[in-house]
Amino acid sequence: MERINVVYYVVTFGEPMVATVQPAAALKAESLGLVLDNTSFVPYYEQIVNRVRTLIKDNLLHEGQVFCSEGEIARALGISKMPVRQAFQKLRSEGLLIIAKGKRPIIGSGRVPWDFQQLRGFSEEMRRRGLVPSAKVLALDLEEPDPETAQALKLRLGEKTYCLKRLRFVNKKPVALVTSHLPVRIFLGIEKHNLEKQSLYHVFENVYGRKLHWAEEVIGAVTAGEEDARILQASPGSPLLVIKETTYDVQHIPIEYSVSLLRGDRYTASVVSVRKK
């Protein structure tokens, strides 16, 4: 799908992604206590992932610490690089490992990087990263749109919208509160669908025949109020990433206007910018 970006920067909340850097030689693969269970049905790569998660959880590995290379882990375990590479990819998708070309891996913060270069739904993006997404519908109401929503969706006077509010989870942890505004004339009867089990983009394309084409986002920052903090299980006043997005179909008709509040300690937003000649 073609993508049009209206923002050209990276937004990161919380502590810097890379803290103090330890000497590369400070960490030995043998010191990680990695032991593979040959009798287990759990694949090798998953055993490695689980061990690294535990080390981070127990504060034995710290954000910014230089980690072992794939080769070092493979040699210490006496296995090929393939399962180690799979483990590194999964840890990277969870934000637990930062991997840059030509450099040694670094322990990350656990924040999930969100790539705006592709138009993907939340569930699709999280599954692509090897994570487990889920959702809880908090409300689905018929409403008179406010001026901001009406303008974004190019609504005619008197048109109504559905207001769908969902709490999004990654690996059972709340990460985002998403409010979607949908034109009733396009999505009449959408309340009949299970929007906790089905991706909203899937419903758009496969139920209503609205093929997605592009979206524009405005990214900002707010602090969590009492209610939003309660829902997201965050502290009042903690930083939230706010993304206002208008999604268009192949006929360039706006079909969704959403406002997402994402926990700043669990999300980063990444956008690649290109200088035009």
Short mmCIF file of N, CA and C in Angstrom, two decimals, residues 111-266:
data_model
loop_
_atom_site.label_atom_id
_atom_site.label_comp_id
_atom_site.label_asym_id
_atom_site.label_seq_id
_atom_site.Cartn_x
_atom_site.Cartn_y
_atom_site.Cartn_z
N ARG A 111 10.20 -0.97 25.19
CA ARG A 111 9.18 -0.19 24.49
C ARG A 111 9.02 -0.75 23.08
N VAL A 112 7.79 -0.78 22.59
CA VAL A 112 7.51 -1.33 21.26
C VAL A 112 7.66 -0.22 20.22
N PRO A 113 8.58 -0.36 19.25
CA PRO A 113 8.70 0.66 18.21
C PRO A 113 7.56 0.56 17.21
N TRP A 114 6.94 1.69 16.88
CA TRP A 114 5.84 1.70 15.92
C TRP A 114 6.32 2.35 14.63
N ASP A 115 6.27 1.59 13.55
CA ASP A 115 6.77 2.05 12.25
C ASP A 115 5.62 2.62 11.43
N PHE A 116 5.71 3.91 11.09
CA PHE A 116 4.65 4.57 10.34
C PHE A 116 4.84 4.46 8.83
N GLN A 117 5.82 3.69 8.39
CA GLN A 117 6.07 3.59 6.96
C GLN A 117 5.08 2.65 6.27
N GLN A 118 4.39 1.82 7.03
CA GLN A 118 3.44 0.88 6.45
C GLN A 118 2.07 1.08 7.08
N LEU A 119 1.03 0.97 6.25
CA LEU A 119 -0.33 1.10 6.75
C LEU A 119 -0.81 -0.26 7.22
N ARG A 120 -0.61 -0.51 8.49
CA ARG A 120 -1.04 -1.77 9.09
C ARG A 120 -1.93 -1.49 10.28
N GLY A 121 -2.86 -2.40 10.53
CA GLY A 121 -3.65 -2.30 11.74
C GLY A 121 -2.83 -2.70 12.94
N PHE A 122 -3.33 -2.38 14.12
CA PHE A 122 -2.63 -2.69 15.36
C PHE A 122 -2.34 -4.18 15.47
N SER A 123 -3.36 -5.01 15.27
CA SER A 123 -3.19 -6.46 15.42
C SER A 123 -2.17 -7.00 14.43
N GLU A 124 -2.27 -6.55 13.19
CA GLU A 124 -1.35 -7.01 12.15
C GLU A 124 0.09 -6.63 12.48
N GLU A 125 0.29 -5.41 12.94
CA GLU A 125 1.64 -4.94 13.27
C GLU A 125 2.23 -5.72 14.44
N MET A 126 1.43 -5.94 15.48
CA MET A 126 1.94 -6.65 16.65
C MET A 126 2.25 -8.11 16.33
N ARG A 127 1.38 -8.77 15.56
CA ARG A 127 1.64 -10.16 15.19
C ARG A 127 2.88 -10.25 14.31
N ARG A 128 3.09 -9.27 13.45
CA ARG A 128 4.28 -9.24 12.61
C ARG A 128 5.55 -9.20 13.46
N ARG A 129 5.46 -8.59 14.62
CA ARG A 129 6.60 -8.49 15.52
C ARG A 129 6.71 -9.68 16.47
N GLY A 130 5.79 -10.66 16.31
CA GLY A 130 5.84 -11.83 17.17
C GLY A 130 5.20 -11.62 18.53
N LEU A 131 4.40 -10.55 18.67
CA LEU A 131 3.74 -10.25 19.93
C LEU A 131 2.29 -10.71 19.87
N VAL A 132 1.63 -10.72 21.01
CA VAL A 132 0.24 -11.19 21.08
C VAL A 132 -0.68 -10.00 21.36
N PRO A 133 -1.43 -9.54 20.34
CA PRO A 133 -2.35 -8.42 20.55
C PRO A 133 -3.72 -8.89 20.99
N SER A 134 -4.43 -8.02 21.68
CA SER A 134 -5.82 -8.27 22.04
C SER A 134 -6.49 -6.92 22.27
N ALA A 135 -7.81 -6.95 22.38
CA ALA A 135 -8.54 -5.70 22.53
C ALA A 135 -9.78 -5.89 23.39
N LYS A 136 -10.18 -4.82 24.03
CA LYS A 136 -11.42 -4.80 24.80
C LYS A 136 -12.22 -3.58 24.37
N VAL A 137 -13.45 -3.81 23.93
CA VAL A 137 -14.33 -2.70 23.54
C VAL A 137 -14.90 -2.06 24.81
N LEU A 138 -14.62 -0.79 25.00
CA LEU A 138 -15.11 -0.07 26.17
C LEU A 138 -16.44 0.61 25.90
N ALA A 139 -16.66 1.02 24.65
CA ALA A 139 -17.91 1.70 24.29
C ALA A 139 -18.06 1.72 22.78
N LEU A 140 -19.31 1.68 22.32
CA LEU A 140 -19.64 1.87 20.90
C LEU A 140 -20.96 2.62 20.86
N ASP A 141 -20.89 3.90 20.53
CA ASP A 141 -22.06 4.77 20.59
C ASP A 141 -22.27 5.50 19.28
N LEU A 142 -23.52 5.90 19.07
CA LEU A 142 -23.88 6.76 17.95
C LEU A 142 -23.77 8.19 18.44
N GLU A 143 -23.13 9.06 17.68
CA GLU A 143 -22.89 10.40 18.18
C GLU A 143 -22.98 11.47 17.10
N GLU A 144 -23.17 12.69 17.56
CA GLU A 144 -23.03 13.86 16.70
C GLU A 144 -21.55 14.24 16.73
N PRO A 145 -20.87 14.22 15.60
CA PRO A 145 -19.43 14.47 15.62
C PRO A 145 -19.09 15.91 15.99
N ASP A 146 -17.97 16.07 16.67
CA ASP A 146 -17.50 17.42 16.97
C ASP A 146 -16.88 18.00 15.70
N PRO A 147 -16.61 19.30 15.67
CA PRO A 147 -16.09 19.94 14.45
C PRO A 147 -14.80 19.31 13.92
N GLU A 148 -13.91 18.91 14.82
CA GLU A 148 -12.64 18.30 14.41
C GLU A 148 -12.88 17.00 13.66
N THR A 149 -13.77 16.16 14.19
CA THR A 149 -14.09 14.88 13.55
C THR A 149 -14.80 15.09 12.23
N ALA A 150 -15.77 16.01 12.21
CA ALA A 150 -16.54 16.29 10.99
C ALA A 150 -15.62 16.78 9.87
N GLN A 151 -14.65 17.60 10.22
CA GLN A 151 -13.72 18.12 9.22
C GLN A 151 -12.81 17.01 8.71
N ALA A 152 -12.30 16.17 9.61
CA ALA A 152 -11.39 15.10 9.21
C ALA A 152 -12.07 14.10 8.28
N LEU A 153 -13.34 13.80 8.55
CA LEU A 153 -14.08 12.82 7.77
C LEU A 153 -14.88 13.44 6.63
N LYS A 154 -14.79 14.78 6.50
CA LYS A 154 -15.50 15.51 5.45
C LYS A 154 -17.00 15.17 5.47
N LEU A 155 -17.59 15.24 6.64
CA LEU A 155 -18.99 14.89 6.82
C LEU A 155 -19.90 16.03 6.40
N ARG A 156 -21.06 15.65 5.91
CA ARG A 156 -22.08 16.64 5.59
C ARG A 156 -22.82 17.04 6.86
N LEU A 157 -23.46 18.18 6.84
CA LEU A 157 -24.20 18.67 8.00
C LEU A 157 -25.26 17.66 8.42
N GLY A 158 -25.27 17.29 9.69
CA GLY A 158 -26.27 16.36 10.20
C GLY A 158 -25.85 14.90 10.17
N GLU A 159 -24.72 14.59 9.51
CA GLU A 159 -24.25 13.21 9.48
C GLU A 159 -23.77 12.77 10.86
N LYS A 160 -24.03 11.51 11.18
CA LYS A 160 -23.61 10.97 12.46
C LYS A 160 -22.46 9.98 12.28
N THR A 161 -21.81 9.71 13.39
CA THR A 161 -20.70 8.76 13.38
C THR A 161 -20.86 7.77 14.52
N TYR A 162 -20.24 6.61 14.33
CA TYR A 162 -20.05 5.69 15.45
C TYR A 162 -18.79 6.13 16.19
N CYS A 163 -18.86 6.09 17.50
CA CYS A 163 -17.68 6.36 18.33
C CYS A 163 -17.30 5.06 19.03
N LEU A 164 -16.22 4.46 18.57
CA LEU A 164 -15.75 3.17 19.09
C LEU A 164 -14.52 3.40 19.96
N LYS A 165 -14.62 3.04 21.22
CA LYS A 165 -13.48 3.19 22.13
C LYS A 165 -12.99 1.81 22.53
N ARG A 166 -11.70 1.56 22.30
CA ARG A 166 -11.11 0.25 22.60
C ARG A 166 -9.82 0.41 23.39
N LEU A 167 -9.59 -0.56 24.27
CA LEU A 167 -8.32 -0.65 24.99
C LEU A 167 -7.51 -1.75 24.32
N ARG A 168 -6.30 -1.40 23.88
CA ARG A 168 -5.46 -2.36 23.18
C ARG A 168 -4.38 -2.90 24.12
N PHE A 169 -4.14 -4.21 24.00
CA PHE A 169 -3.17 -4.90 24.85
C PHE A 169 -2.08 -5.53 23.98
N VAL A 170 -0.88 -5.61 24.53
CA VAL A 170 0.21 -6.38 23.93
C VAL A 170 0.72 -7.32 25.01
N ASN A 171 0.65 -8.62 24.70
CA ASN A 171 1.03 -9.64 25.69
C ASN A 171 0.30 -9.42 27.01
N LYS A 172 -0.98 -9.09 26.91
CA LYS A 172 -1.90 -8.91 28.04
C LYS A 172 -1.65 -7.63 28.85
N LYS A 173 -0.75 -6.77 28.38
CA LYS A 173 -0.49 -5.51 29.08
C LYS A 173 -1.14 -4.36 28.30
N PRO A 174 -1.88 -3.47 28.98
CA PRO A 174 -2.53 -2.36 28.27
C PRO A 174 -1.49 -1.37 27.75
N VAL A 175 -1.59 -1.04 26.47
CA VAL A 175 -0.62 -0.12 25.87
C VAL A 175 -1.26 1.08 25.19
N ALA A 176 -2.53 0.96 24.78
CA ALA A 176 -3.12 2.05 24.01
C ALA A 176 -4.62 2.13 24.22
N LEU A 177 -5.11 3.36 24.28
CA LEU A 177 -6.54 3.64 24.34
C LEU A 177 -6.89 4.32 23.02
N VAL A 178 -7.71 3.67 22.21
CA VAL A 178 -7.99 4.14 20.85
C VAL A 178 -9.47 4.48 20.70
N THR A 179 -9.74 5.70 20.27
CA THR A 179 -11.11 6.13 19.99
C THR A 179 -11.24 6.34 18.49
N SER A 180 -12.08 5.53 17.83
CA SER A 180 -12.27 5.60 16.39
C SER A 180 -13.63 6.20 16.07
N HIS A 181 -13.65 7.13 15.13
CA HIS A 181 -14.89 7.75 14.66
C HIS A 181 -15.15 7.26 13.24
N LEU A 182 -16.31 6.65 13.02
CA LEU A 182 -16.63 6.01 11.75
C LEU A 182 -17.94 6.55 11.20
N PRO A 183 -17.99 6.99 9.93
CA PRO A 183 -19.24 7.49 9.35
C PRO A 183 -20.31 6.40 9.31
N VAL A 184 -21.49 6.71 9.81
CA VAL A 184 -22.58 5.73 9.83
C VAL A 184 -22.99 5.35 8.42
N ARG A 185 -22.99 6.31 7.49
CA ARG A 185 -23.42 6.02 6.12
C ARG A 185 -22.52 4.99 5.44
N ILE A 186 -21.28 4.85 5.91
CA ILE A 186 -20.35 3.88 5.33
C ILE A 186 -20.38 2.56 6.08
N PHE A 187 -20.49 2.63 7.40
CA PHE A 187 -20.36 1.43 8.23
C PHE A 187 -21.64 1.12 9.01
N LEU A 188 -22.76 1.28 8.38
CA LEU A 188 -24.05 0.99 9.02
C LEU A 188 -24.08 -0.46 9.50
N GLY A 189 -24.43 -0.66 10.76
CA GLY A 189 -24.54 -2.00 11.32
C GLY A 189 -23.24 -2.57 11.85
N ILE A 190 -22.22 -1.75 11.99
CA ILE A 190 -20.92 -2.27 12.43
C ILE A 190 -20.98 -2.81 13.86
N GLU A 191 -22.00 -2.38 14.60
CA GLU A 191 -22.13 -2.86 15.98
C GLU A 191 -22.46 -4.36 16.04
N LYS A 192 -22.84 -4.95 14.92
CA LYS A 192 -23.17 -6.37 14.88
C LYS A 192 -21.92 -7.25 14.84
N HIS A 193 -20.78 -6.64 14.62
CA HIS A 193 -19.55 -7.41 14.47
C HIS A 193 -18.76 -7.43 15.78
N ASN A 194 -18.06 -8.53 15.99
CA ASN A 194 -17.24 -8.69 17.20
C ASN A 194 -15.92 -7.95 16.99
N LEU A 195 -15.86 -6.74 17.49
CA LEU A 195 -14.69 -5.90 17.26
C LEU A 195 -13.58 -6.14 18.28
N GLU A 196 -13.78 -7.12 19.15
CA GLU A 196 -12.70 -7.55 20.04
C GLU A 196 -11.92 -8.69 19.41
N LYS A 197 -12.60 -9.49 18.60
CA LYS A 197 -11.97 -10.65 17.98
C LYS A 197 -11.49 -10.36 16.56
N GLN A 198 -12.11 -9.37 15.90
CA GLN A 198 -11.76 -9.06 14.52
C GLN A 198 -11.01 -7.73 14.44
N SER A 199 -10.02 -7.68 13.57
CA SER A 199 -9.33 -6.43 13.31
C SER A 199 -10.29 -5.46 12.63
N LEU A 200 -10.23 -4.19 13.02
CA LEU A 200 -11.09 -3.19 12.41
C LEU A 200 -10.77 -3.04 10.93
N TYR A 201 -9.50 -3.10 10.59
CA TYR A 201 -9.12 -3.01 9.17
C TYR A 201 -9.66 -4.20 8.39
N HIS A 202 -9.69 -5.37 9.02
CA HIS A 202 -10.27 -6.56 8.37
C HIS A 202 -11.75 -6.33 8.08
N VAL A 203 -12.46 -5.76 9.04
CA VAL A 203 -13.89 -5.47 8.84
C VAL A 203 -14.06 -4.44 7.73
N PHE A 204 -13.24 -3.40 7.73
CA PHE A 204 -13.33 -2.39 6.67
C PHE A 204 -13.23 -3.03 5.29
N GLU A 205 -12.22 -3.87 5.12
CA GLU A 205 -11.92 -4.39 3.78
C GLU A 205 -12.77 -5.59 3.38
N ASN A 206 -13.02 -6.49 4.32
CA ASN A 206 -13.66 -7.76 3.97
C ASN A 206 -15.16 -7.78 4.21
N VAL A 207 -15.66 -6.89 5.03
CA VAL A 207 -17.11 -6.82 5.26
C VAL A 207 -17.73 -5.68 4.47
N TYR A 208 -17.08 -4.52 4.51
CA TYR A 208 -17.65 -3.34 3.85
C TYR A 208 -16.99 -3.01 2.51
N GLY A 209 -16.00 -3.79 2.12
CA GLY A 209 -15.39 -3.61 0.81
C GLY A 209 -14.62 -2.31 0.65
N ARG A 210 -14.13 -1.74 1.74
CA ARG A 210 -13.38 -0.49 1.69
C ARG A 210 -11.88 -0.79 1.77
N LYS A 211 -11.26 -0.85 0.63
CA LYS A 211 -9.84 -1.15 0.59
C LYS A 211 -9.04 0.08 1.04
N LEU A 212 -8.14 -0.15 1.97
CA LEU A 212 -7.36 0.95 2.52
C LEU A 212 -6.23 1.34 1.58
N HIS A 213 -5.93 2.63 1.55
CA HIS A 213 -4.92 3.11 0.62
C HIS A 213 -3.82 3.92 1.30
N TRP A 214 -4.20 4.88 2.12
CA TRP A 214 -3.20 5.69 2.80
C TRP A 214 -3.80 6.33 4.04
N ALA A 215 -2.92 6.91 4.85
CA ALA A 215 -3.36 7.57 6.07
C ALA A 215 -2.42 8.72 6.38
N GLU A 216 -2.91 9.69 7.12
CA GLU A 216 -2.07 10.78 7.59
C GLU A 216 -2.17 10.85 9.10
N GLU A 217 -1.04 11.14 9.73
CA GLU A 217 -1.00 11.19 11.19
C GLU A 217 -0.45 12.52 11.67
N VAL A 218 -0.96 12.94 12.80
CA VAL A 218 -0.40 14.06 13.54
C VAL A 218 0.00 13.50 14.90
N ILE A 219 1.27 13.62 15.25
CA ILE A 219 1.79 13.03 16.47
C ILE A 219 2.09 14.12 17.49
N GLY A 220 1.66 13.89 18.71
CA GLY A 220 1.91 14.85 19.77
C GLY A 220 2.14 14.16 21.09
N ALA A 221 2.14 14.92 22.16
CA ALA A 221 2.37 14.37 23.49
C ALA A 221 1.44 15.04 24.48
N VAL A 222 0.94 14.26 25.41
CA VAL A 222 0.09 14.77 26.49
C VAL A 222 0.50 14.05 27.77
N THR A 223 -0.04 14.50 28.88
CA THR A 223 0.14 13.77 30.13
C THR A 223 -1.18 13.10 30.48
N ALA A 224 -1.10 11.98 31.13
CA ALA A 224 -2.29 11.18 31.43
C ALA A 224 -3.13 11.82 32.53
N GLY A 225 -4.43 11.99 32.23
CA GLY A 225 -5.36 12.43 33.25
C GLY A 225 -5.75 11.26 34.14
N GLU A 226 -6.57 11.53 35.14
CA GLU A 226 -6.94 10.49 36.10
C GLU A 226 -7.61 9.30 35.42
N GLU A 227 -8.60 9.58 34.53
CA GLU A 227 -9.37 8.50 33.91
C GLU A 227 -8.52 7.70 32.93
N ASP A 228 -7.79 8.40 32.06
CA ASP A 228 -6.94 7.70 31.09
C ASP A 228 -5.86 6.88 31.81
N ALA A 229 -5.30 7.43 32.87
CA ALA A 229 -4.28 6.71 33.64
C ALA A 229 -4.87 5.44 34.26
N ARG A 230 -6.08 5.54 34.75
CA ARG A 230 -6.74 4.37 35.36
C ARG A 230 -6.93 3.27 34.32
N ILE A 231 -7.43 3.65 33.15
CA ILE A 231 -7.70 2.67 32.10
C ILE A 231 -6.41 2.02 31.60
N LEU A 232 -5.37 2.83 31.43
CA LEU A 232 -4.10 2.33 30.91
C LEU A 232 -3.19 1.76 31.98
N GLN A 233 -3.66 1.78 33.24
CA GLN A 233 -2.87 1.29 34.37
C GLN A 233 -1.52 2.01 34.44
N ALA A 234 -1.60 3.33 34.27
CA ALA A 234 -0.41 4.18 34.33
C ALA A 234 -0.58 5.17 35.47
N SER A 235 0.46 5.91 35.77
CA SER A 235 0.39 6.93 36.82
C SER A 235 -0.18 8.23 36.25
N PRO A 236 -1.07 8.90 36.98
CA PRO A 236 -1.56 10.21 36.52
C PRO A 236 -0.37 11.15 36.28
N GLY A 237 -0.42 11.85 35.17
CA GLY A 237 0.67 12.74 34.83
C GLY A 237 1.80 12.11 34.04
N SER A 238 1.73 10.79 33.84
CA SER A 238 2.78 10.13 33.06
C SER A 238 2.63 10.48 31.58
N PRO A 239 3.71 10.43 30.80
CA PRO A 239 3.66 10.85 29.40
C PRO A 239 2.91 9.85 28.53
N LEU A 240 2.11 10.39 27.63
CA LEU A 240 1.39 9.58 26.64
C LEU A 240 1.71 10.12 25.25
N LEU A 241 1.87 9.21 24.33
CA LEU A 241 1.99 9.57 22.92
C LEU A 241 0.57 9.66 22.36
N VAL A 242 0.22 10.76 21.71
CA VAL A 242 -1.11 10.90 21.12
C VAL A 242 -0.96 10.96 19.60
N ILE A 243 -1.71 10.11 18.92
CA ILE A 243 -1.66 10.04 17.47
C ILE A 243 -3.07 10.25 16.93
N LYS A 244 -3.24 11.29 16.13
CA LYS A 244 -4.51 11.55 15.46
C LYS A 244 -4.34 11.12 14.01
N GLU A 245 -5.16 10.16 13.60
CA GLU A 245 -4.96 9.55 12.28
C GLU A 245 -6.26 9.56 11.48
N THR A 246 -6.14 9.94 10.22
CA THR A 246 -7.25 9.86 9.27
C THR A 246 -6.88 8.84 8.21
N THR A 247 -7.71 7.82 8.04
CA THR A 247 -7.44 6.74 7.10
C THR A 247 -8.35 6.88 5.88
N TYR A 248 -7.77 6.70 4.70
CA TYR A 248 -8.49 6.87 3.44
C TYR A 248 -8.55 5.56 2.67
N ASP A 249 -9.62 5.39 1.88
CA ASP A 249 -9.72 4.21 1.03
C ASP A 249 -9.11 4.52 -0.33
N VAL A 250 -9.23 3.56 -1.26
CA VAL A 250 -8.59 3.71 -2.57
C VAL A 250 -9.22 4.83 -3.40
N GLN A 251 -10.41 5.27 -3.02
CA GLN A 251 -11.05 6.39 -3.71
C GLN A 251 -10.73 7.72 -3.02
N HIS A 252 -9.80 7.67 -2.08
CA HIS A 252 -9.36 8.85 -1.33
C HIS A 252 -10.49 9.45 -0.49
N ILE A 253 -11.37 8.58 -0.03
CA ILE A 253 -12.46 8.99 0.87
C ILE A 253 -12.04 8.69 2.30
N PRO A 254 -12.10 9.67 3.21
CA PRO A 254 -11.75 9.39 4.61
C PRO A 254 -12.81 8.50 5.25
N ILE A 255 -12.38 7.37 5.81
CA ILE A 255 -13.35 6.43 6.37
C ILE A 255 -13.20 6.24 7.87
N GLU A 256 -12.09 6.70 8.44
CA GLU A 256 -11.90 6.59 9.89
C GLU A 256 -11.05 7.76 10.39
N TYR A 257 -11.48 8.33 11.50
CA TYR A 257 -10.66 9.32 12.20
C TYR A 257 -10.48 8.79 13.61
N SER A 258 -9.24 8.55 14.00
CA SER A 258 -8.98 7.96 15.30
C SER A 258 -8.02 8.82 16.12
N VAL A 259 -8.19 8.73 17.42
CA VAL A 259 -7.28 9.38 18.37
C VAL A 259 -6.77 8.29 19.30
N SER A 260 -5.47 8.06 19.28
CA SER A 260 -4.86 7.00 20.08
C SER A 260 -3.98 7.60 21.17
N LEU A 261 -4.16 7.11 22.37
CA LEU A 261 -3.29 7.47 23.50
C LEU A 261 -2.45 6.25 23.83
N LEU A 262 -1.15 6.37 23.69
CA LEU A 262 -0.25 5.24 23.88
C LEU A 262 0.68 5.52 25.05
N ARG A 263 0.88 4.51 25.87
CA ARG A 263 1.77 4.66 27.02
C ARG A 263 3.19 4.96 26.54
N GLY A 264 3.74 6.07 27.04
CA GLY A 264 5.06 6.48 26.62
C GLY A 264 6.17 5.55 27.07
N ASP A 265 5.92 4.78 28.13
CA ASP A 265 6.94 3.85 28.60
C ASP A 265 6.91 2.53 27.86
N ARG A 266 5.93 2.35 26.96
CA ARG A 266 5.83 1.09 26.23
C ARG A 266 5.82 1.29 24.72
#
